[in-house]
Short mmCIF file of C-alpha atoms and ligand atoms in Angstrom, two decimals:
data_model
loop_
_atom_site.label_atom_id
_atom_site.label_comp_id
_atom_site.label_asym_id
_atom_site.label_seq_id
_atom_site.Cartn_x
_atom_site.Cartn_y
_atom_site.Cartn_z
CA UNK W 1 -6.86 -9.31 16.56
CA UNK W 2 -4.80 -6.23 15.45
CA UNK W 3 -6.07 -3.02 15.47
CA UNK W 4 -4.22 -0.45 12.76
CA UNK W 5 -3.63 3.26 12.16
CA UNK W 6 -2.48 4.59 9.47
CA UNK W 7 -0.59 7.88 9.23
CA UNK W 8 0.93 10.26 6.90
CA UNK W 9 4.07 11.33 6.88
CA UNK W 10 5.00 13.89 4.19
CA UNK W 11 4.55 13.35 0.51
CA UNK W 12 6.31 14.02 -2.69
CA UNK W 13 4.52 15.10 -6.43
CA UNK W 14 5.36 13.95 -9.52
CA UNK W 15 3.32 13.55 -12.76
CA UNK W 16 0.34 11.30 -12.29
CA UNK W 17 1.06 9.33 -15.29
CA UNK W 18 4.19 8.04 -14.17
CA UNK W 19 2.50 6.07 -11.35
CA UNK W 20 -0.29 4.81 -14.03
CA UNK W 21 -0.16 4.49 -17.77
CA UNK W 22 -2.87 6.94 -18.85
CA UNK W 23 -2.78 8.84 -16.56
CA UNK W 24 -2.59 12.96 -16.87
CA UNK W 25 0.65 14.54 -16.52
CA UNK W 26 -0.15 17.11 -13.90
CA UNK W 27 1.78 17.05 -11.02
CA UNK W 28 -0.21 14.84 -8.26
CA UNK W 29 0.49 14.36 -4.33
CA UNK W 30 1.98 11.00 -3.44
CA UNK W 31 1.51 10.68 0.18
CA UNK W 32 4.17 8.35 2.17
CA UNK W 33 2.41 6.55 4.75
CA UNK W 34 3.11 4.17 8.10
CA UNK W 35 1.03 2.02 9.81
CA UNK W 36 0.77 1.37 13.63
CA UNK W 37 -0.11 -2.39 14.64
CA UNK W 38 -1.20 -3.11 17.97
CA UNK W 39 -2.72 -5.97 19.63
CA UNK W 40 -3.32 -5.61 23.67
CA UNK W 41 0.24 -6.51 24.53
CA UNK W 42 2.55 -5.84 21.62
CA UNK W 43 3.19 -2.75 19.04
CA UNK W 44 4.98 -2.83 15.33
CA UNK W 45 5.21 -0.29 12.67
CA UNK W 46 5.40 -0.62 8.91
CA UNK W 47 7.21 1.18 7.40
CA UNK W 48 7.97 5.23 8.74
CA UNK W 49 7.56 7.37 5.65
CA UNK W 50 10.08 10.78 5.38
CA UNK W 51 12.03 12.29 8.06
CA UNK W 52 14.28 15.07 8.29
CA UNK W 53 16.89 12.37 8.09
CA UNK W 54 15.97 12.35 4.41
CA UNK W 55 17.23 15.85 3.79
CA UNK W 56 20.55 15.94 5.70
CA UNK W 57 21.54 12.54 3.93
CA UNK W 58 20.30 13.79 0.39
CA UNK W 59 22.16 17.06 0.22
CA UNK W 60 25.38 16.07 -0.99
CA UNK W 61 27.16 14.30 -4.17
CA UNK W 62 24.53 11.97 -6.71
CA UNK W 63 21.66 11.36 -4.51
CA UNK W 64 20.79 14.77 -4.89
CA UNK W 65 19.08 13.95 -7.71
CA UNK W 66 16.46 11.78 -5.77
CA UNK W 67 14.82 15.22 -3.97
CA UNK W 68 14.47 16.67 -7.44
CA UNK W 69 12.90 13.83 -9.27
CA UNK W 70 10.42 13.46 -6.89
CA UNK W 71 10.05 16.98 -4.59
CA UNK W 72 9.42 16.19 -0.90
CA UNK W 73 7.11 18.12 0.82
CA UNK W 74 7.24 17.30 4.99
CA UNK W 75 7.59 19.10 7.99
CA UNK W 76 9.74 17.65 11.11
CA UNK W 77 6.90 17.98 13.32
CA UNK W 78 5.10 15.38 11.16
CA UNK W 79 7.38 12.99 11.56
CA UNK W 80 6.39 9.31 12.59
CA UNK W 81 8.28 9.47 15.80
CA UNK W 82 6.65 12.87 16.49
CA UNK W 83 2.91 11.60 15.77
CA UNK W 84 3.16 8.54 17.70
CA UNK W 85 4.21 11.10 20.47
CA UNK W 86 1.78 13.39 19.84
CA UNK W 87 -0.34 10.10 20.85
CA UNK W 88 1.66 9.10 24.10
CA UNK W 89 3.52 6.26 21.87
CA UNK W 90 7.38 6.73 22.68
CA UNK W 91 9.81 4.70 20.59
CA UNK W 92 10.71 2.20 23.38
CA UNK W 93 6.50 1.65 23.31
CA UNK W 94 7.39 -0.51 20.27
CA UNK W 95 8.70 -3.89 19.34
CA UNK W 96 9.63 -3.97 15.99
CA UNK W 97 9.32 -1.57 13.12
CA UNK W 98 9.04 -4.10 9.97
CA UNK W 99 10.23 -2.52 6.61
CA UNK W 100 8.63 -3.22 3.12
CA UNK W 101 11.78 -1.97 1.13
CA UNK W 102 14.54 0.44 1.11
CA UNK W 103 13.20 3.53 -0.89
CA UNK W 104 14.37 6.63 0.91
CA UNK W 105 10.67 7.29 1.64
CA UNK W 106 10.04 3.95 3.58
CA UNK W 107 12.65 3.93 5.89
CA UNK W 108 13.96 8.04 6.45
CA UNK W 109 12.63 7.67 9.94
CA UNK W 110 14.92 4.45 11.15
CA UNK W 111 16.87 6.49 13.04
CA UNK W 112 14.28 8.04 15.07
CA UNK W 113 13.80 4.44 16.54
CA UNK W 114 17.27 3.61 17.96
CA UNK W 115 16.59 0.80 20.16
CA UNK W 116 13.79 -1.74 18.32
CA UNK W 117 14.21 -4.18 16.22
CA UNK W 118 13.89 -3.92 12.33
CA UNK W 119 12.14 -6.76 10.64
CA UNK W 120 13.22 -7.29 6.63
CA UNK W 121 13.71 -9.38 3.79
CA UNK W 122 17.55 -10.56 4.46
CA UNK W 123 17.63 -10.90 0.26
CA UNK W 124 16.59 -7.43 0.07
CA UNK W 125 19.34 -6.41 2.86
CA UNK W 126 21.91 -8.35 0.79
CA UNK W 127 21.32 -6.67 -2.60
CA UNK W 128 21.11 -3.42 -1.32
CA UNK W 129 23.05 -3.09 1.82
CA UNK W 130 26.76 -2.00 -0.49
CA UNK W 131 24.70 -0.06 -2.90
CA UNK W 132 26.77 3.53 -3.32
CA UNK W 133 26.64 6.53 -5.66
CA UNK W 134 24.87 5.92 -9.18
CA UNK W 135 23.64 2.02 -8.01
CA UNK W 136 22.09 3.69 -4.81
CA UNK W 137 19.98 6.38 -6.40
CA UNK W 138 18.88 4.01 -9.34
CA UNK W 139 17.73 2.05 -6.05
CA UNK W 140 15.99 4.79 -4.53
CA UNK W 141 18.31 3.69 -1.66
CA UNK W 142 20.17 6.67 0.69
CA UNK W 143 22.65 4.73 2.32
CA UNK W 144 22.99 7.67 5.16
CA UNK W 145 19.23 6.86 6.01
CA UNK W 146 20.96 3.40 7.80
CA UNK W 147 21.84 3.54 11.70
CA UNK W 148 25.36 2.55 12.11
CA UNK W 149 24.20 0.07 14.34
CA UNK W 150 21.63 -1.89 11.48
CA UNK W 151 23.02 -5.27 11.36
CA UNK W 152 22.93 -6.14 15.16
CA UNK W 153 19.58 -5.05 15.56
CA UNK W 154 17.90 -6.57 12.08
CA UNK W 155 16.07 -9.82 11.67
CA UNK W 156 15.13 -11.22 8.20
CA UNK W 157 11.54 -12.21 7.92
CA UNK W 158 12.89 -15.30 6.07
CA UNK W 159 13.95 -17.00 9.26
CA UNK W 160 10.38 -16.92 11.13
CA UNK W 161 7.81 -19.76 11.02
CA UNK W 162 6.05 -20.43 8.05
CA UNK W 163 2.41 -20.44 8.04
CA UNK W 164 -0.06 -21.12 5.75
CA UNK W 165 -2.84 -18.10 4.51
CA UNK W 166 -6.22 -18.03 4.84
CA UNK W 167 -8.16 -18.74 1.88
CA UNK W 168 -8.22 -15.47 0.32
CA UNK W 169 -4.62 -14.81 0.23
CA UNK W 170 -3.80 -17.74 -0.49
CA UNK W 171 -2.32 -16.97 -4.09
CA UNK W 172 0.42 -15.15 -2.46
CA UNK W 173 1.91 -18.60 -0.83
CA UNK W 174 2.70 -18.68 3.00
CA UNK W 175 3.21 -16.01 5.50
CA UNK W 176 6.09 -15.46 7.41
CA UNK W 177 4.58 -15.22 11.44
CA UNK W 178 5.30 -11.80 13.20
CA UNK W 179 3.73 -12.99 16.22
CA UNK W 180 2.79 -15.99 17.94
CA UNK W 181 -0.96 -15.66 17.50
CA UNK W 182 -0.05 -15.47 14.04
CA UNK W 183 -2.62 -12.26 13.10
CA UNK W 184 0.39 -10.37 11.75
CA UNK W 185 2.12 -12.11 8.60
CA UNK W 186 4.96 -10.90 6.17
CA UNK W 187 4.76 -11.76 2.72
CA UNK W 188 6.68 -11.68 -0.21
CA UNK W 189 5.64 -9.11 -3.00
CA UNK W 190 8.57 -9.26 -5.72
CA UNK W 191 9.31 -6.81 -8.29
CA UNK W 192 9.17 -3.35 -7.51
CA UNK W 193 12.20 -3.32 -5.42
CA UNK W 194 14.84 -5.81 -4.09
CA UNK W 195 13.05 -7.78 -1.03
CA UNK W 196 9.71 -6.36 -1.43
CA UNK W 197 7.11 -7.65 0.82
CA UNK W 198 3.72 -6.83 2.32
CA UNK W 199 1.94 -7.40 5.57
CA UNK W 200 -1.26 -9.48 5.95
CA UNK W 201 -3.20 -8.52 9.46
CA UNK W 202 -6.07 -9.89 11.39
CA UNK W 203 -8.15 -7.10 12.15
CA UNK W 204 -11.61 -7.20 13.77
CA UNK W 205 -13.16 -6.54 9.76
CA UNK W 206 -11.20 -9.54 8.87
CA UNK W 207 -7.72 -9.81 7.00
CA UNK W 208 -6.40 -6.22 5.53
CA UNK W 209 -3.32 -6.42 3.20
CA UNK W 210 -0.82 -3.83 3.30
CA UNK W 211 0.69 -4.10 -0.02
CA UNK W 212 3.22 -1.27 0.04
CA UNK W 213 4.49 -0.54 -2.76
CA UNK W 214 3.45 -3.36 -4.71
CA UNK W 215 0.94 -1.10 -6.80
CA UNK W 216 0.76 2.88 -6.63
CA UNK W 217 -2.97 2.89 -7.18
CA UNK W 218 -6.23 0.97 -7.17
CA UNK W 219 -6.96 1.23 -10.94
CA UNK W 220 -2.90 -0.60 -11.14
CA UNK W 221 -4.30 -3.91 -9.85
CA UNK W 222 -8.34 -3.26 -10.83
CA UNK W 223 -7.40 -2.75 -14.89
CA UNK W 224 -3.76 -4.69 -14.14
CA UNK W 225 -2.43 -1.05 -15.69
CA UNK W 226 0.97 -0.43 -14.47
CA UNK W 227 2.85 2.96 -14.35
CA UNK W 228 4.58 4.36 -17.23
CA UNK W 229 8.04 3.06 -18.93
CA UNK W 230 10.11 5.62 -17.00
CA UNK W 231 8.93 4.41 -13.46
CA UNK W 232 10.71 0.52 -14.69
CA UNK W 233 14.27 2.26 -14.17
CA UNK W 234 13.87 1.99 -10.28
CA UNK W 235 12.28 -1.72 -10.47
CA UNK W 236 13.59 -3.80 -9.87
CA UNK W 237 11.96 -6.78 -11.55
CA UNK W 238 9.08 -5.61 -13.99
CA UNK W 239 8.02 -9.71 -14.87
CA UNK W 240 7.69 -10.21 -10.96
CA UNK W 241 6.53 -6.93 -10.59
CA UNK W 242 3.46 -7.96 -13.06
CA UNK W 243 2.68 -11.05 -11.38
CA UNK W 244 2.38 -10.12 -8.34
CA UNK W 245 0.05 -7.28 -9.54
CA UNK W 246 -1.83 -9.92 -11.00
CA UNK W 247 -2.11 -11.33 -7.55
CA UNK W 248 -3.54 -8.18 -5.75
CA UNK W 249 -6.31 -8.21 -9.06
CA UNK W 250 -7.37 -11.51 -7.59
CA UNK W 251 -7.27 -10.91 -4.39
CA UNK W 252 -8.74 -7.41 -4.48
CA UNK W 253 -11.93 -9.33 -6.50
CA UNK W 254 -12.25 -11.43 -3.25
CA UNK W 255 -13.06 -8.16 -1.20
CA UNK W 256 -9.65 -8.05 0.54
CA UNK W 257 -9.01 -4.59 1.77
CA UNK W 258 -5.44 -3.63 0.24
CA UNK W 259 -3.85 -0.80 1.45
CA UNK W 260 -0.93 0.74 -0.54
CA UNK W 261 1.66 3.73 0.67
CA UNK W 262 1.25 6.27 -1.59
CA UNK W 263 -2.13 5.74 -3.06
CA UNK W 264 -2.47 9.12 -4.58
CA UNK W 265 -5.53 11.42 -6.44
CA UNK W 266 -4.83 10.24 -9.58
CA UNK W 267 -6.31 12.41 -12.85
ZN1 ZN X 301 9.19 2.10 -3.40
#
């Protein structure tokens, strides 16, 4: 069994509406959040939310635009690396940090962890990895948030054993094993970036997805109500992107628990 913590690290605000069609255009509070997985022997992280690393690599030339689409609000001491401290966790404590996408706002805080393994979608690496000035921001992608040293430390989800999900998640098609007991599993979740994918995990309540950015809210997958027309420029796939929102409406009617990384107070 896994046991999971979530934390929150930082947060940006834009209009409400943009994240859900309908919604009102007041400014809400997008959170970015990480998760901690631990069984008694072995610790991963999902994702790592902002990090100072996100302003010193998005003060200069076109990717100063991505701060002042979406205005970051975070504090260094909040940083992932500086939580898991807080709790006795030190980077070396953990084994691999797995990473949904390549937003800025999912991986600031790689370079805070400069000895673990990273865990990805090798498709997603490939499309993105040479992204540069007008490509990258369209991307969401800050090619300064990358340790020099990436590619000998990565491995691509798509290499580890296949295994088949449990009833209930079945719609998504097979996992990709984390572990050997096989209570940690990567899967795909196409469209809203390049090598987008979630994490199914065996807790003691029973399997939890963490469905990253896959929806932005509840009431996406509940009412199968996307965001607005604008938010389409950064996906990267909008057909995929519906179809696998589809998926979280079934599997959210099965009583999954789905957990998403910036599930906001919508109005
Ligand atoms: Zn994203």
């Amino acid at each position: 069994m896994i046991e999971i913590r979530r934390f929150e690290v930082g947060y940006c605000t834009h209009p409400g509406c943009i994240a859900l069609q309908g919604a009102s255009f007041k400014a809400c509070k997008f959170p970015a959040r990480a998760w901690l997985l631990q069984n008694n022997h072995q610790r991963w992280l999902f994702d790592t939310g902002y990090a100072q690393h996100f302003y010193d690599h998005t003060r200069h030339g076109i990717i100063r635009l991505y701060r002042s689409i979406t205005p970051v609000y975070f504090d260094t001491k909040d940083s992932l690396v500086n939580q898991l401290q807080r709790e006795g966790i030190s980077p070396a404590d953990i084994n691999g940090l797995i990473i949904s996408h390549f937003h800025g706002d999912h991986i600031a805080g790689l370079r805070d962890f400069p000895q673990i393994d990273y865990i990805c979608s090798g498709d997603g690496w490939q499309k993105t990895r040479k992204l540069r000035g007008f490509s990258a921001l369209k991307n969401a992608f800050v090619p300064g948030l990358i340790p020099e040293d990436f590619e000998t430390r990565v491995k691509f989800y798509e290499a580890f054993p296949r295994c088949p999900l449990p009833d209930e998640l079945q719609i998504l098609g097979e996992g990709f094993a984390v572990n050997t007991e096989k209570t940690l599993l990567i899967v795909p979740l196409p469209g809203h970036a390049a090598g987008h994918i979630g994490l199914c995990v065996l807790t003691e309540q029973g399997w939890i997805l963490l469905a990253a950015d896959a929806a932005w809210s509840p009431t996406n997958y509940r009412q199968l109500r996307g965001p607005m027309a604008i938010a389409n420029i950064i996906m990267d796939d909008k057909q995929a992107y519906y179809e696998t929102l589809n998926k979280l409406h079934e599997i959210d009617k099965r009583h999954v628990e789905i957990q998403l990384c910036h599930e906001g107070e919508l109005v």
